[in-house]
XYZ file of C-alpha atoms in Angstrom:
665
model
C 41.479 20.319 191.343
C 42.906 23.558 192.455
C 45.148 25.511 190.188
C 47.766 25.755 192.901
C 48.141 22.006 192.904
C 48.645 21.839 189.095
C 51.455 24.358 188.917
C 54.111 22.254 190.641
C 53.258 19.288 188.468
C 53.448 21.362 185.280
C 56.659 22.976 186.374
C 58.135 19.588 187.059
C 57.248 18.347 183.592
C 58.586 21.529 182.032
C 61.908 21.279 183.824
C 62.104 17.606 182.874
C 61.457 18.475 179.237
C 64.151 21.128 179.243
C 66.593 18.757 180.839
C 65.768 16.125 178.186
C 66.378 18.618 175.411
C 69.693 19.677 176.906
C 70.711 16.059 177.409
C 69.707 15.195 173.848
C 71.717 18.120 172.507
C 74.778 17.016 174.426
C 74.253 13.436 173.224
C 73.939 14.494 169.590
C 77.033 16.686 169.833
C 78.973 13.839 171.394
C 77.873 11.427 168.662
C 78.713 13.922 165.893
C 82.121 14.651 167.404
C 82.901 10.952 167.827
C 81.780 10.254 164.270
C 83.932 13.069 162.847
C 86.974 11.922 164.826
C 86.567 8.316 163.679
C 86.041 9.282 160.048
C 88.990 11.707 159.979
C 91.190 8.986 161.431
C 89.946 6.529 158.791
C 90.563 8.987 155.953
C 94.054 9.868 157.177
C 94.978 6.215 157.526
C 93.637 5.499 154.041
C 95.721 8.272 152.490
C 93.012 10.881 151.919
C 94.126 13.863 154.023
C 92.500 16.243 151.564
C 88.989 15.053 152.517
C 86.962 16.896 155.188
C 83.968 15.467 157.118
C 81.194 17.260 159.002
C 78.574 15.365 161.009
C 75.045 16.784 161.094
C 73.075 14.448 163.246
C 73.135 11.086 161.566
C 74.154 12.622 158.256
C 77.846 12.964 157.324
C 78.853 15.573 154.775
C 82.144 14.847 152.948
C 83.893 17.737 151.216
C 87.307 18.560 149.787
C 88.986 18.422 146.377
C 89.979 14.966 145.128
C 92.916 14.704 142.706
C 90.842 12.474 140.399
C 87.631 10.490 140.223
C 89.286 7.313 141.438
C 90.483 9.028 144.627
C 86.987 10.440 145.257
C 85.419 7.001 144.921
C 88.062 5.443 147.152
C 87.401 8.041 149.890
C 83.635 7.328 149.800
C 84.360 3.613 150.042
C 86.648 4.129 153.058
C 83.924 6.100 154.865
C 81.366 3.417 153.979
C 83.406 0.850 155.851
C 83.022 2.890 159.067
C 79.418 4.105 158.896
C 76.361 3.307 156.858
C 76.950 4.598 153.342
C 73.347 5.821 153.226
C 74.237 8.503 155.790
C 76.999 9.996 153.583
C 76.398 13.146 151.559
C 79.118 13.582 148.918
C 80.071 17.195 148.276
C 83.633 16.514 147.087
C 85.076 18.254 144.023
C 87.535 16.877 141.406
C 90.719 18.717 140.505
C 90.236 20.105 137.006
C 92.338 18.090 134.537
C 94.863 19.885 132.401
C 94.435 19.887 128.638
C 95.314 16.498 127.183
C 98.739 16.375 125.578
C 98.571 15.893 121.809
C 99.340 12.335 120.677
C 102.581 11.377 118.980
C 101.849 11.343 115.289
C 103.712 8.684 113.322
C 103.309 6.731 110.092
C 104.919 3.625 108.642
C 104.931 3.096 104.881
C 105.644 -0.491 103.808
C 106.258 -1.232 100.132
C 107.021 -4.521 98.387
C 105.985 -6.418 95.283
C 102.453 -6.934 96.586
C 101.668 -3.251 97.042
C 101.904 -0.547 99.688
C 100.600 -0.494 103.261
C 100.330 2.653 105.351
C 99.614 2.529 109.064
C 99.787 5.076 111.861
C 98.217 8.165 113.400
C 98.035 11.443 111.457
C 96.587 14.908 112.178
C 93.031 15.392 110.982
C 94.308 18.075 108.593
C 96.080 15.363 106.549
C 94.328 14.674 103.252
C 94.240 10.884 103.407
C 92.509 10.433 100.067
C 95.202 12.477 98.332
C 97.893 10.417 100.066
C 96.294 7.165 98.885
C 96.014 8.555 95.342
C 99.719 9.413 95.363
C 100.562 5.907 96.572
C 98.410 4.368 93.841
C 100.363 6.396 91.278
C 103.575 4.754 92.533
C 102.262 1.222 91.957
C 99.401 1.326 89.435
C 97.210 -1.719 89.782
C 98.752 -2.784 93.088
C 96.842 -2.944 96.351
C 97.025 0.047 98.711
C 96.171 -0.853 102.311
C 95.106 2.205 104.321
C 95.243 1.591 108.079
C 95.584 5.221 109.109
C 93.788 6.817 112.055
C 93.443 10.569 112.578
C 93.273 12.833 115.632
C 91.877 16.370 115.830
C 95.135 18.047 116.814
C 97.298 20.446 114.822
C 100.253 18.990 112.956
C 103.477 19.324 115.024
C 106.434 21.274 113.623
C 108.345 19.321 111.028
C 105.501 16.883 110.283
C 104.592 18.174 106.830
C 108.222 18.314 105.643
C 108.857 14.787 106.892
C 105.764 13.401 105.144
C 106.560 15.136 101.857
C 110.099 13.796 101.928
C 108.910 10.267 102.786
C 106.453 10.226 99.886
C 109.150 11.413 97.459
C 111.666 8.890 98.802
C 109.215 6.013 98.415
C 109.293 6.532 94.645
C 112.873 5.159 94.601
C 112.247 2.386 97.142
C 110.469 -0.664 95.659
C 111.258 -2.750 98.768
C 111.364 -0.612 101.869
C 109.903 0.523 105.152
C 109.733 4.267 105.750
C 108.990 5.395 109.322
C 107.881 8.998 109.747
C 107.373 11.230 112.765
C 107.627 14.990 113.252
C 111.010 16.106 111.901
C 112.286 12.514 111.593
C 112.390 9.887 108.851
C 113.927 6.419 109.150
C 114.345 4.349 105.990
C 115.022 0.613 105.882
C 115.431 -0.707 102.341
C 116.891 -3.499 100.236
C 118.687 -2.908 96.940
C 120.278 -5.233 94.392
C 123.953 -4.287 94.649
C 126.583 -2.278 96.472
C 126.602 0.262 93.650
C 122.836 0.700 93.909
C 123.166 1.141 97.681
C 125.736 3.908 97.315
C 123.708 5.670 94.628
C 120.505 5.488 96.650
C 122.148 6.746 99.858
C 123.578 9.724 97.982
C 120.255 10.545 96.348
C 118.240 10.256 99.576
C 120.743 12.343 101.521
C 120.783 15.126 98.939
C 116.975 15.234 98.764
C 116.452 15.597 102.527
C 115.634 19.103 103.802
C 118.267 20.453 106.222
C 115.995 20.437 109.278
C 115.118 16.736 108.904
C 116.718 14.032 111.030
C 117.376 11.191 108.615
C 118.342 7.589 109.413
C 119.264 5.147 106.652
C 119.558 1.357 106.832
C 119.997 0.189 103.256
C 121.133 -3.390 102.698
C 122.437 -5.122 99.602
C 121.703 -8.871 99.975
C 124.293 -11.447 99.113
C 124.350 -12.183 95.385
C 123.521 -15.552 93.893
C 126.772 -16.766 92.310
C 126.393 -19.161 89.421
C 128.511 -20.979 88.748
C 130.126 -20.811 92.187
C 133.684 -20.061 91.103
C 137.184 -20.012 92.520
C 140.357 -19.703 90.481
C 143.836 -19.526 92.016
C 147.003 -19.187 89.922
C 150.678 -19.588 90.838
C 153.075 -18.191 88.238
C 156.383 -16.330 88.084
C 154.863 -13.353 89.963
C 153.585 -15.503 92.816
C 150.115 -16.589 93.827
C 146.955 -14.630 93.065
C 143.218 -15.105 92.702
C 141.439 -14.562 89.408
C 138.165 -15.275 91.195
C 137.154 -16.262 94.683
C 133.703 -17.123 96.045
C 132.710 -18.134 99.565
C 129.438 -18.890 101.312
C 130.242 -17.040 104.536
C 132.952 -15.102 106.367
C 134.442 -18.198 107.981
C 134.847 -19.947 104.621
C 136.379 -16.799 103.143
C 138.929 -16.553 105.941
C 139.875 -20.228 105.571
C 140.347 -19.922 101.815
C 142.466 -16.774 102.131
C 144.567 -18.370 104.866
C 145.239 -21.374 102.605
C 146.189 -19.034 99.749
C 148.600 -17.071 101.954
C 150.235 -20.333 102.991
C 150.569 -21.126 99.273
C 152.353 -17.840 98.515
C 149.538 -15.363 97.916
C 150.948 -11.954 97.039
C 149.141 -8.674 97.611
C 145.651 -8.109 98.937
C 142.809 -10.471 98.117
C 139.194 -10.996 99.023
C 136.340 -13.352 98.224
C 132.808 -12.539 97.141
C 130.385 -13.861 99.748
C 127.229 -15.130 98.117
C 124.648 -17.844 97.793
C 124.794 -20.919 95.573
C 127.593 -22.937 97.165
C 127.462 -26.506 95.800
C 128.546 -28.135 99.057
C 128.958 -27.188 102.710
C 132.527 -28.516 102.338
C 133.444 -25.804 99.804
C 136.085 -24.227 102.035
C 137.676 -27.614 102.804
C 137.862 -28.521 99.114
C 139.407 -25.132 98.301
C 142.025 -25.537 101.046
C 143.040 -28.981 99.740
C 143.176 -27.861 96.104
C 145.235 -24.725 96.821
C 147.654 -26.737 98.964
C 148.029 -29.308 96.148
C 148.764 -26.552 93.614
C 151.376 -25.131 95.961
C 152.949 -28.598 96.234
C 153.198 -28.751 92.437
C 154.944 -25.372 92.433
C 152.828 -23.640 89.797
C 149.812 -23.770 87.561
C 146.145 -23.023 88.177
C 143.229 -24.527 90.064
C 139.695 -23.652 88.924
C 136.406 -24.457 90.670
C 133.143 -24.228 88.725
C 130.552 -25.427 91.227
C 131.651 -28.988 92.088
C 133.959 -29.406 89.047
C 137.645 -28.780 89.730
C 140.253 -28.330 87.001
C 143.918 -28.484 87.993
C 146.445 -27.441 85.346
C 150.058 -27.934 86.342
C 152.852 -25.670 85.166
C 154.654 -26.743 82.020
C 157.642 -28.888 82.889
C 156.217 -30.345 86.106
C 157.616 -33.806 86.889
C 155.070 -36.419 85.836
C 155.667 -38.670 88.847
C 155.259 -35.805 91.275
C 152.141 -34.673 89.375
C 150.571 -38.136 89.616
C 151.257 -38.366 93.367
C 149.809 -34.934 94.169
C 146.730 -35.525 91.992
C 146.143 -38.937 93.537
C 146.349 -37.591 97.066
C 144.010 -34.706 96.198
C 141.427 -37.012 94.606
C 141.416 -39.168 97.726
C 141.122 -36.234 100.153
C 138.443 -34.206 98.350
C 134.969 -34.292 99.965
C 132.159 -36.081 98.198
C 130.440 -34.283 95.302
C 133.645 -32.665 93.999
C 135.142 -34.056 90.759
C 138.787 -33.396 89.843
C 140.163 -33.072 86.298
C 143.938 -32.781 86.181
C 146.041 -31.664 83.197
C 149.802 -31.839 82.703
C 150.811 -29.711 79.666
C 153.406 -31.292 77.391
C 156.952 -30.075 77.624
C 157.890 -27.198 75.330
C 160.112 -29.483 73.176
C 157.171 -31.787 72.480
C 154.804 -29.031 71.417
C 154.050 -28.675 67.715
C 155.353 -25.585 66.005
C 152.846 -22.941 64.957
C 149.626 -24.131 66.618
C 146.331 -22.870 65.107
C 145.193 -19.642 66.714
C 142.272 -17.186 66.647
C 142.850 -13.614 67.843
C 140.382 -10.795 68.489
C 141.571 -7.312 69.490
C 139.575 -4.433 70.980
C 141.102 -0.948 70.698
C 140.450 1.874 73.219
C 138.345 3.518 70.502
C 136.052 0.469 70.421
C 137.323 -0.974 67.114
C 137.441 -4.780 66.903
C 139.502 -6.913 64.541
C 139.003 -10.670 64.104
C 141.856 -12.633 62.578
C 143.341 -16.097 62.678
C 141.700 -19.421 61.897
C 138.094 -20.552 61.924
C 136.761 -24.001 61.067
C 134.098 -23.121 58.474
C 132.057 -20.356 56.873
C 129.187 -20.808 59.331
C 131.480 -20.165 62.303
C 132.971 -17.125 60.544
C 129.498 -15.645 60.023
C 128.545 -16.467 63.606
C 131.702 -14.843 64.991
C 131.217 -11.775 62.779
C 127.532 -11.374 63.720
C 128.194 -11.931 67.397
C 131.014 -9.368 67.424
C 128.853 -6.800 65.610
C 126.039 -7.362 68.125
C 128.436 -6.857 71.024
C 130.648 -4.040 69.725
C 128.611 -2.350 66.980
C 128.350 -3.303 63.337
C 130.505 -0.381 62.155
C 133.317 -1.199 64.602
C 134.069 -4.790 63.550
C 136.522 -5.880 60.849
C 136.754 -9.620 60.132
C 139.940 -10.959 58.558
C 139.851 -14.590 59.742
C 140.591 -17.405 57.312
C 139.163 -20.918 57.146
C 141.308 -23.884 58.161
C 140.813 -27.606 58.527
C 141.744 -29.845 61.416
C 140.636 -27.524 64.210
C 139.271 -29.041 67.452
C 135.540 -29.797 67.637
C 134.937 -27.231 70.374
C 136.742 -24.452 68.464
C 133.525 -22.500 67.836
C 132.522 -22.590 71.503
C 135.953 -21.357 72.538
C 135.919 -18.534 69.986
C 132.470 -17.269 70.984
C 133.297 -17.562 74.700
C 136.459 -15.530 74.090
C 134.492 -12.814 72.268
C 131.955 -12.639 75.108
C 134.775 -12.323 77.623
C 136.455 -9.619 75.512
C 133.200 -7.615 75.482
C 133.550 -7.063 79.233
C 136.777 -5.064 78.714
C 137.288 -1.511 77.470
C 140.271 -2.615 75.405
C 142.323 -5.772 75.139
C 142.747 -8.987 73.195
C 141.769 -12.641 73.350
C 143.812 -15.478 71.930
C 142.329 -18.963 71.361
C 144.526 -22.030 70.786
C 143.674 -25.719 71.098
C 145.119 -25.883 74.617
C 144.598 -22.378 75.954
C 142.376 -19.318 75.960
C 144.254 -16.190 76.972
C 142.552 -12.857 77.710
C 144.435 -9.617 78.271
C 143.172 -6.086 78.709
C 141.747 -3.293 80.851
C 138.370 -3.053 82.587
C 136.472 -0.400 84.524
C 134.921 -3.139 86.690
C 136.805 -4.168 89.830
C 135.135 -7.587 89.705
C 135.808 -8.150 85.997
C 138.385 -10.877 86.573
C 136.035 -12.829 88.855
C 133.081 -12.379 86.513
C 135.071 -13.461 83.449
C 136.495 -16.461 85.298
C 132.947 -17.473 86.167
C 131.837 -16.975 82.563
C 134.677 -19.012 81.016
C 134.318 -21.792 83.548
C 130.665 -22.061 82.629
C 131.107 -21.783 78.836
C 134.239 -23.905 78.352
C 133.312 -26.668 80.770
C 135.589 -28.899 82.759
C 139.210 -29.706 82.044
C 139.742 -26.499 80.026
C 142.605 -24.095 80.577
C 142.547 -20.316 80.321
C 144.601 -17.411 81.611
C 143.514 -13.898 82.505
C 145.670 -10.799 82.617
C 143.182 -8.019 83.381
C 144.039 -4.618 84.788
C 141.489 -2.557 86.658
C 141.292 1.132 85.827
C 138.972 3.499 87.690
C 136.315 4.758 85.275
C 136.236 8.477 84.473
C 133.392 10.262 86.234
C 130.342 10.999 84.059
C 130.153 14.525 82.766
C 126.884 15.121 84.610
C 127.822 13.249 87.796
C 127.328 15.247 91.009
C 130.460 16.144 92.908
C 131.499 13.882 95.772
C 130.177 15.497 99.002
C 133.327 14.509 100.915
C 135.516 16.184 98.295
C 133.330 19.293 98.402
C 133.626 19.493 102.178
C 137.400 19.142 101.932
C 137.604 21.860 99.266
C 135.561 24.226 101.439
C 137.938 23.626 104.326
C 141.021 24.172 102.148
C 139.554 27.432 100.823
C 139.977 28.954 104.290
C 143.522 27.721 104.948
C 145.150 30.871 103.578
C 142.509 33.142 105.096
C 139.177 32.839 106.816
C 135.831 34.593 106.829
C 136.022 37.467 109.320
C 133.543 40.028 110.630
C 133.451 43.610 111.769
C 134.330 43.842 115.509
C 131.475 42.694 117.722
C 128.969 42.313 114.881
C 127.727 39.869 112.274
C 128.753 42.078 109.346
C 131.196 40.269 107.055
C 134.477 42.149 106.738
C 135.398 43.500 103.304
C 138.675 41.564 103.239
C 136.698 38.293 103.317
C 135.195 38.871 99.865
C 137.931 36.914 97.971
C 137.416 33.925 100.270
C 133.678 34.062 99.735
C 134.334 34.171 95.985
C 136.236 30.871 96.274
C 133.512 29.325 98.420
C 130.836 30.455 95.980
C 132.729 28.824 93.104
C 133.071 25.559 95.042
C 129.392 25.488 96.006
C 128.420 26.135 92.395
C 130.233 22.888 91.505
C 128.675 21.043 94.459
C 124.981 21.680 94.124
C 122.575 19.688 96.283
C 124.776 19.316 99.358
C 123.115 19.094 102.768
C 125.430 21.588 104.416
C 125.618 23.106 107.886
C 127.238 26.536 108.117
C 128.680 26.624 111.632
C 129.493 29.764 113.565
C 132.050 29.590 116.418
C 133.461 32.143 118.877
C 136.076 32.296 121.602
C 135.187 32.372 125.306
C 135.490 36.130 125.791
C 132.214 37.601 127.056
C 129.096 35.865 128.306
C 128.296 32.416 126.940
C 124.744 33.341 125.958
C 125.902 36.382 124.036
C 128.557 34.367 122.217
C 125.958 31.808 121.198
C 123.704 34.497 119.775
C 126.593 36.194 117.986
C 127.787 32.935 116.410
C 124.266 32.206 115.165
C 123.989 35.667 113.644
C 127.354 35.314 111.909
C 126.493 31.908 110.462
C 123.216 33.370 109.210
C 125.069 36.307 107.643
C 127.246 33.886 105.654
C 124.142 32.018 104.511
C 122.502 35.292 103.459
C 125.645 36.343 101.577
C 125.680 33.052 99.657
C 122.022 33.548 98.770
C 122.839 37.011 97.490
C 125.481 35.423 95.254
C 122.789 33.154 93.751
C 124.035 29.980 95.411
C 121.260 27.399 95.871
C 120.912 27.236 99.668
C 117.638 25.336 100.133
C 119.559 22.416 101.676
C 121.795 24.609 103.894
C 121.320 25.324 107.603
C 122.997 28.075 109.650
C 123.838 27.006 113.228
C 125.719 28.907 115.905
C 127.719 26.954 118.485
C 129.177 29.867 120.429
C 132.212 28.891 122.477
C 131.244 25.202 122.893
C 133.588 23.750 120.244
C 137.028 25.330 120.570
C 139.898 24.060 118.416
C 142.564 25.859 120.441
C 143.049 27.251 123.929
C 141.331 30.515 124.832
C 144.161 31.681 127.084
C 146.180 33.239 124.233
C 145.280 35.662 121.472
C 146.326 33.160 118.792
C 144.067 30.528 120.330
C 141.123 32.898 120.534
C 141.706 33.961 116.935
C 141.619 30.296 115.818
C 138.390 29.682 117.713
C 136.617 32.599 116.003
C 135.696 30.888 112.744
C 133.072 29.771 110.229
C 133.051 26.103 109.194
C 131.171 24.223 106.462
C 130.176 20.691 107.504
C 128.122 18.034 105.722
C 124.870 16.990 107.368
C 125.395 13.230 107.372
C 122.706 10.608 107.972
C 123.504 7.894 110.501
C 123.005 4.302 109.481
C 120.818 2.365 111.894
C 120.776 -1.256 112.847
C 117.834 -3.475 112.057
C 116.657 -3.377 115.658
C 116.309 0.409 115.740
C 114.171 1.142 112.719
C 110.691 0.898 114.216
C 108.594 3.906 115.118
C 108.701 3.022 118.789
C 112.482 3.222 118.891
C 112.987 6.021 116.385
C 113.411 8.683 119.041
C 116.273 6.729 120.622
C 118.318 6.309 117.458
C 121.459 8.303 116.844
C 120.466 10.704 114.124
C 121.704 13.798 112.479
C 119.934 16.780 113.987
C 120.291 19.789 111.759
C 118.296 22.682 113.131
C 116.794 24.654 110.305
C 117.409 28.349 110.328
C 116.602 29.934 107.020
C 115.581 33.324 108.363
C 117.638 36.174 109.644
C 118.118 36.563 113.367
C 115.357 38.517 115.049
C 116.948 41.218 117.205
C 114.220 40.847 119.812
C 115.224 37.214 120.320
C 118.699 38.194 121.592
C 118.664 38.694 125.386
C 120.315 41.650 127.010
C 123.531 41.237 129.012
C 124.318 42.271 132.578
C 124.858 46.029 132.692
C 125.194 46.542 128.921
C 122.679 45.281 126.395
C 123.718 43.828 123.085
C 122.542 46.281 120.486
C 119.993 45.406 117.869
C 121.620 42.986 115.437
C 119.345 44.203 112.713
C 122.116 46.665 111.843
C 124.586 43.801 111.381
C 124.920 44.481 107.676
C 125.621 48.188 108.179
C 128.890 47.807 110.052
C 127.641 49.331 113.344
C 129.433 48.092 116.428
C 128.089 46.442 119.545
C 129.114 47.929 122.892
C 132.504 46.672 124.012
C 131.172 45.105 127.206
C 129.151 42.596 125.181
C 131.360 42.040 122.151
C 132.212 38.524 123.312
C 134.509 37.259 120.591
C 134.364 40.301 118.420
C 138.063 40.839 117.736
C 138.022 39.294 114.318
């Protein structure tokens, strides 16, 4: 074949090949473009606008920065629903995650008769073995349950102080839950009495460091009253309770309402406790008090379900029988009534036998009168010496015949009742036991009524004339914080703490006032006290805040220099935020420029708000701790004129007038 004939054929094939290549290129480009458009539309519709796609033949390269691993996986899945997932090349990146926030460290300490449990999350720097050892020292031999977990993060500010305080507080809390977090402690506890509650609250409050937010929920459960006692008397002075017990608030209100209808004079209340003999206690009390009122005088005494009604001397016998009969019929089941009508005065025998014991304010006791035999005299003498001291008792009682069979019981019951007074006398006759005197216990009359009702039994009559006198404070008792706060306020009535103009330097004329305050604080050691600095509204708010803080700190430093114990004090500046007068007059501005001393008070919390989860939401006392002097570099400069370095505050140097704020003290 000639060469000339092959050239056209070869050229034709060559051109065809070129055309095929060009066509293939266009086809591939079209496919890639279509694929990219479809995938971008899919990603946009799926909410992944950050993802980019690039087609390279049949391969699809996905790039971009996903916010997290879940978003990256979701984008790959969306693409896989459009094309074969095997064609996808993943080149996406993940947004670097920020450092994890430290966890919230918290601990709950639970203590009861079975032992102590501790649960929560603590920093890894906490020495758990030492903590468990300290807890074992609190309850030797009791079980310590350690459910703590730790995390490798530094302890937050306030954590160590809160834990130290919680461990110290637990020593005085045999039944309690103590919840601890950084700078916060919440205590829920049960104590035996109202007095113990008050004492514990005072002790816990005084022991708390000033920067700690403290919440207290201390409950004193209702007492068990035995016997369950009520005694109401109507005499020449009107109606009054010697003792009153109720099982709940509703019963108390019903009993008091019945007493008021029967002529109750003065204020009265009932002890709410457990041990009521019948759910119809309030109804029985209402009926009995109304019956006594109908008789016009006498006494009604409940000792559990036994009721003793003693009418006034001279009550008409027919009227007495009718009232007693109606009361017996109306009383609820369980209650038993014993009614007594004393004989008229003309029928009484002259010179009834009597035993008398007297207790002097010095504690000296004299026994005189009649006793039935030598055994009773020795018993009375020994009992009195055991109660009042062997050197304080003088026995001058004589023996007599014909005394009632229960004479010894009545004498010993009278001596036991007398021992609950600080001075007084008890008189025992066949028909009456009469106790008179003074007590330091507000509940003495109720307690003695309960005692005599139990010792003497049913159908016995006694009268109580007991006066309450507030006990003198113990010589070593700490001063009342409320009184201390009031004294500190009164110390500045005739003059206040002032400062050099525009500075935190205490003015020389304030020294006498500081002398008074120092004397008061020396008598009131252990107070959790906030020294508050206040200014007027002259100048910039930020500058006034800084100046008030510096002035409060200066007062704290001055007290330290005078050897006042200030470990529980905090200096806080409030600037112009708490005015006590208007700032539109010079007198008002002068009143607003002041230093105040305020107690840092804990807030009681309800039962629902004592868990760790809710601790942050509780109302608490927030006392910022500031035991160091103000750093001059921490005070920002003002507009146009900078506040000068407050480090010279104790030298008397002035601050430029433009930034004095409230510096016209």
